[in-house]
Tab-separated table of C-alpha atoms in Angstrom:
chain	number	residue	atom	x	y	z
A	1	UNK	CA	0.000	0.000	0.000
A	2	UNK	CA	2.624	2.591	1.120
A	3	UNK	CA	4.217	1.371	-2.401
A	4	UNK	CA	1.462	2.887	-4.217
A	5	UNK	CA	1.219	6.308	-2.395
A	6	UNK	CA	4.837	7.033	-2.991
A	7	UNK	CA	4.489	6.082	-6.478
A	8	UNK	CA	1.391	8.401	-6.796
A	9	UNK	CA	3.147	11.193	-4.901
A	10	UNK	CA	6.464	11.045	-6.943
A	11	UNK	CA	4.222	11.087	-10.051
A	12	UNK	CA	2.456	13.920	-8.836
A	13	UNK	CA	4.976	15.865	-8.086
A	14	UNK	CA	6.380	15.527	-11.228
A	15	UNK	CA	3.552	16.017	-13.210
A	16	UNK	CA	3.130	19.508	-11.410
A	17	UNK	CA	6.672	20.212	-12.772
A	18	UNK	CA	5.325	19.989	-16.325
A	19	UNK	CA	1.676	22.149	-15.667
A	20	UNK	CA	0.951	25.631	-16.368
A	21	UNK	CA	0.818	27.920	-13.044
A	22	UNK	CA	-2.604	27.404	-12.007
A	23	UNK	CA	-4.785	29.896	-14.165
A	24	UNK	CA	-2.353	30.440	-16.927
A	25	UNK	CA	-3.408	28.797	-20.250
A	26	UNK	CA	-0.901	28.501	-23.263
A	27	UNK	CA	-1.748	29.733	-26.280
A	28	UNK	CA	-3.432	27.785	-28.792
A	29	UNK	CA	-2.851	28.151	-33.065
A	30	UNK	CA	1.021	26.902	-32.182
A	31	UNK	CA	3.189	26.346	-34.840
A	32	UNK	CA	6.873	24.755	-33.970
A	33	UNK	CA	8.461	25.199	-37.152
A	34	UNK	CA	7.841	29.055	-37.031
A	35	UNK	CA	9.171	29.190	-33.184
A	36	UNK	CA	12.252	27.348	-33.872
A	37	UNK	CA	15.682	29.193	-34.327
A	38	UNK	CA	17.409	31.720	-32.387
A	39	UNK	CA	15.584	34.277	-29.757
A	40	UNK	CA	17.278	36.210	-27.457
A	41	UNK	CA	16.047	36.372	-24.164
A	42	UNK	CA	15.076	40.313	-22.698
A	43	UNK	CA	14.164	39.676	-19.377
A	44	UNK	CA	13.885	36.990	-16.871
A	45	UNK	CA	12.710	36.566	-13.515
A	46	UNK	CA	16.295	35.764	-11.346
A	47	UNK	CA	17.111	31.679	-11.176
A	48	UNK	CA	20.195	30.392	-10.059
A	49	UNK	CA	20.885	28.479	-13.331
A	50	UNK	CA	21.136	31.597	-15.771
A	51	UNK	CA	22.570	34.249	-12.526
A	52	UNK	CA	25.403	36.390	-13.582
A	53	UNK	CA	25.196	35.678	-17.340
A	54	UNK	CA	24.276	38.403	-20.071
A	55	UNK	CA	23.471	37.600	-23.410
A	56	UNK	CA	21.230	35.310	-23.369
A	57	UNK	CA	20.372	32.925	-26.364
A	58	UNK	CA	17.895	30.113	-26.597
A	59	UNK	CA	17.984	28.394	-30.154
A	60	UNK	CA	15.717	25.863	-31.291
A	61	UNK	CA	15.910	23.154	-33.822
A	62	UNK	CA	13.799	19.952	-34.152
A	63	UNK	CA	14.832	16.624	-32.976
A	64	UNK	CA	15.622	12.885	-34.687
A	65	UNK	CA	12.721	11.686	-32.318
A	66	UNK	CA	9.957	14.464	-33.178
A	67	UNK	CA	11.399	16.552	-30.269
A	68	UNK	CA	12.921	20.155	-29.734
A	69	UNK	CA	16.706	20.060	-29.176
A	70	UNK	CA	16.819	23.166	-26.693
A	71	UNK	CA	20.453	25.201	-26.746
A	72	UNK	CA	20.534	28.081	-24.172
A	73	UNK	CA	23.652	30.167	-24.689
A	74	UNK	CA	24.485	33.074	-21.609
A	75	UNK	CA	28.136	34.903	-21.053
A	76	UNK	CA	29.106	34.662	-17.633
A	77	UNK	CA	30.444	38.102	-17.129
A	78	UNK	CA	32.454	36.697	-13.763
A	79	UNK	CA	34.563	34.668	-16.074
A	80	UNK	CA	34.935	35.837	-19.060
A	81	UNK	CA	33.610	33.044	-21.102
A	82	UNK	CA	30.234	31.279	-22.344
A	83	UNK	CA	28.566	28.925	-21.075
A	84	UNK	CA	25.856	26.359	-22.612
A	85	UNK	CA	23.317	23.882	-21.806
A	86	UNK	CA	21.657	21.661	-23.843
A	87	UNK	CA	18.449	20.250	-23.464
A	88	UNK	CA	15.101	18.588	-24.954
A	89	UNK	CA	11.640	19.599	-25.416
A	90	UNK	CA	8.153	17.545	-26.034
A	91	UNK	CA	4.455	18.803	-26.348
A	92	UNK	CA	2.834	17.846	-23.047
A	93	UNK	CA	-0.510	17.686	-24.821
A	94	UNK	CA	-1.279	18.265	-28.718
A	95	UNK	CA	0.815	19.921	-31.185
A	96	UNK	CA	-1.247	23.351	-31.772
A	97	UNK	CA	-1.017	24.310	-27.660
A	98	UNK	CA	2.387	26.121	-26.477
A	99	UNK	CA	2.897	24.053	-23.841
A	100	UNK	CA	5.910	21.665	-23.572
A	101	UNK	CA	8.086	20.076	-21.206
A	102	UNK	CA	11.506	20.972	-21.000
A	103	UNK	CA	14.796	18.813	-19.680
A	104	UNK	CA	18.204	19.806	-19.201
A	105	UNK	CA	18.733	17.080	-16.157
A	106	UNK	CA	17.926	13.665	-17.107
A	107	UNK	CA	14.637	12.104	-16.921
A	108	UNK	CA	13.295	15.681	-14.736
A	109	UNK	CA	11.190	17.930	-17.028
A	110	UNK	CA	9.778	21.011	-15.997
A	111	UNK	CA	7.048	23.220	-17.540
A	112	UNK	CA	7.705	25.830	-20.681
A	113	UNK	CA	4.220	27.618	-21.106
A	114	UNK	CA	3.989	29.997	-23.816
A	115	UNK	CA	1.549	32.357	-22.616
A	116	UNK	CA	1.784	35.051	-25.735
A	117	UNK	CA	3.131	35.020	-28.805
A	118	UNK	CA	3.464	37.460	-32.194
A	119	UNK	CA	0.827	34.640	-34.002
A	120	UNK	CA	1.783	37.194	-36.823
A	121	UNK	CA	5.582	37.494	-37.520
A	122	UNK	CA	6.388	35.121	-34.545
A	123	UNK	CA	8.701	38.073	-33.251
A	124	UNK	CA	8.187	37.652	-29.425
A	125	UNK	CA	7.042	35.509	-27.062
A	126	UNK	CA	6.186	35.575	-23.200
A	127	UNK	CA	7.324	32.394	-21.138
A	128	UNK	CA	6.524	30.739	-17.806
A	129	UNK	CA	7.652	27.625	-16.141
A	130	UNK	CA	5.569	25.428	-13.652
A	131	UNK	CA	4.974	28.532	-11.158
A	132	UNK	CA	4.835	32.099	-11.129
A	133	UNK	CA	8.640	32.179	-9.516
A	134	UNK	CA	9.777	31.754	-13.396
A	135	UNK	CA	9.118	34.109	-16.651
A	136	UNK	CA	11.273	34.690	-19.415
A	137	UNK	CA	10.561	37.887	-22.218
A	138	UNK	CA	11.832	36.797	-25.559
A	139	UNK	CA	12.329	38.171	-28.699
A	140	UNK	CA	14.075	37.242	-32.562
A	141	UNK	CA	16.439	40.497	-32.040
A	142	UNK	CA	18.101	42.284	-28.854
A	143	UNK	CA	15.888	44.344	-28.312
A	144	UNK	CA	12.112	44.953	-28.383
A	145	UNK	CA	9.740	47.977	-28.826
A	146	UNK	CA	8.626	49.428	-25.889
A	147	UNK	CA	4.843	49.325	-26.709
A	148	UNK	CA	5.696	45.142	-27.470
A	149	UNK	CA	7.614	45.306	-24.023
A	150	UNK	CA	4.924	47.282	-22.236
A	151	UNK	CA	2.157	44.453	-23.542
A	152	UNK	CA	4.213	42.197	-22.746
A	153	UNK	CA	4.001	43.559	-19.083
A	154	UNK	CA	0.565	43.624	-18.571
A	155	UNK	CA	0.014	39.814	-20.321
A	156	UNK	CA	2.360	39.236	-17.126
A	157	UNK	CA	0.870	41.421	-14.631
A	158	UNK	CA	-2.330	39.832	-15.742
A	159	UNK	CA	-1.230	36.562	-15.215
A	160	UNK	CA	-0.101	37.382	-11.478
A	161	UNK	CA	3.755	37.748	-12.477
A	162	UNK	CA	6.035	39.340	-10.195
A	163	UNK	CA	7.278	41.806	-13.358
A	164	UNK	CA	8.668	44.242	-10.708
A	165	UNK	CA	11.275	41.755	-10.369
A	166	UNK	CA	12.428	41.026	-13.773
A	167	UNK	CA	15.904	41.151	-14.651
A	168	UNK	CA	17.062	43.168	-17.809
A	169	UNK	CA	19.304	41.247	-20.183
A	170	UNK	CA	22.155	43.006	-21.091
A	171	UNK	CA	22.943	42.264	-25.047
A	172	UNK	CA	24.966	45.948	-25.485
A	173	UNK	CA	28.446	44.544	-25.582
A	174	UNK	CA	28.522	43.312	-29.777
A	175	UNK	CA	31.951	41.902	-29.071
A	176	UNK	CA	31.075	38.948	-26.959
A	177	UNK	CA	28.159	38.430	-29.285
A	178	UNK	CA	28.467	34.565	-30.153
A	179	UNK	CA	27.481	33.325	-33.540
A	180	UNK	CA	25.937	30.069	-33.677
């Protein structure tokens, strides 16, 4: 019996790693192939696993196994060098819903819930993970308008975002720019 519960609790938990924060639905009309490449991330809400790095790139590409192979790219302005992490993506329910799980550790996935997108020119995006402690702004270029920024804002505000907190990415610097 006790067998059972921690197999239903362990599931549990890790199913809540993969769902929306309660009350925030991903958008819906998804296309991958338009989201994939390169986007640069604006702002963030502060994690430990991206702290002290500027220039922050995500780039997208599709998988051998119908997956998204996930590279985040950040310079770690303490050392003087890049750092990478790569990682894998799959649609937690059907294809046309922004709303996939996301790995960098192993068999542990946690949420990444598109909660607005450019459905026109596919330009910007707002982000969430599993709770309302993580939200990423992100764009195809360095910088974004500030009436896309300000909507973007109030989507988050909305959506009962911290946004007071965010962190702004510093992309300035061209010279530590990495191609890939």
């Amino acid at each position: 019996m006790y067998r059972y519960l921690l197999v239903f609790l362990v599931f549990g938990l890790l199913s809540a790693c993969t769902s929306p924060p309660k009350g925030v639905q991903p958008v819906t009309g998804f296309e991958l192939n338009r989201y994939l490449g390169k986007w640069y991330e604006i702002a963030r809400l502060d994690h430990s696993f991206e702290r002290g790095l500027s220039h922050i790139q995500a780039n997208y590409s599709l998988r051998d196994d119908g997956g998204v192979k996930v590279i985040n790219l950040g310079w770690d302005t303490e050392k003087g060098q890049w750092r990478e992490a790569e990682g894998k993506a799959y649609f937690v329910d059907d294809k046309d819903t922004g709303h996939l799980k996301v790995s960098f550790f192993g068999p542990f996935y946690g949420a990444y819930v598109i909660l607005a997108l450019d459905k026109v020119n596919y330009q910007y995006a707002l982000v969430s993970g599993p709770d309302r402690d993580y939200l990423w702004i992100l764009a195809r270029t360095p910088q974004l308008e500030k009436a896309v920024v300000d909507q973007l804002l109030d989507a988050a505000k909305s959506a009962g975002f911290a946004t007071e907190n965010l962190i702004w990415v510093d992309h300035s610097v061209t010279k530590a720019v990495k191609e890939s």
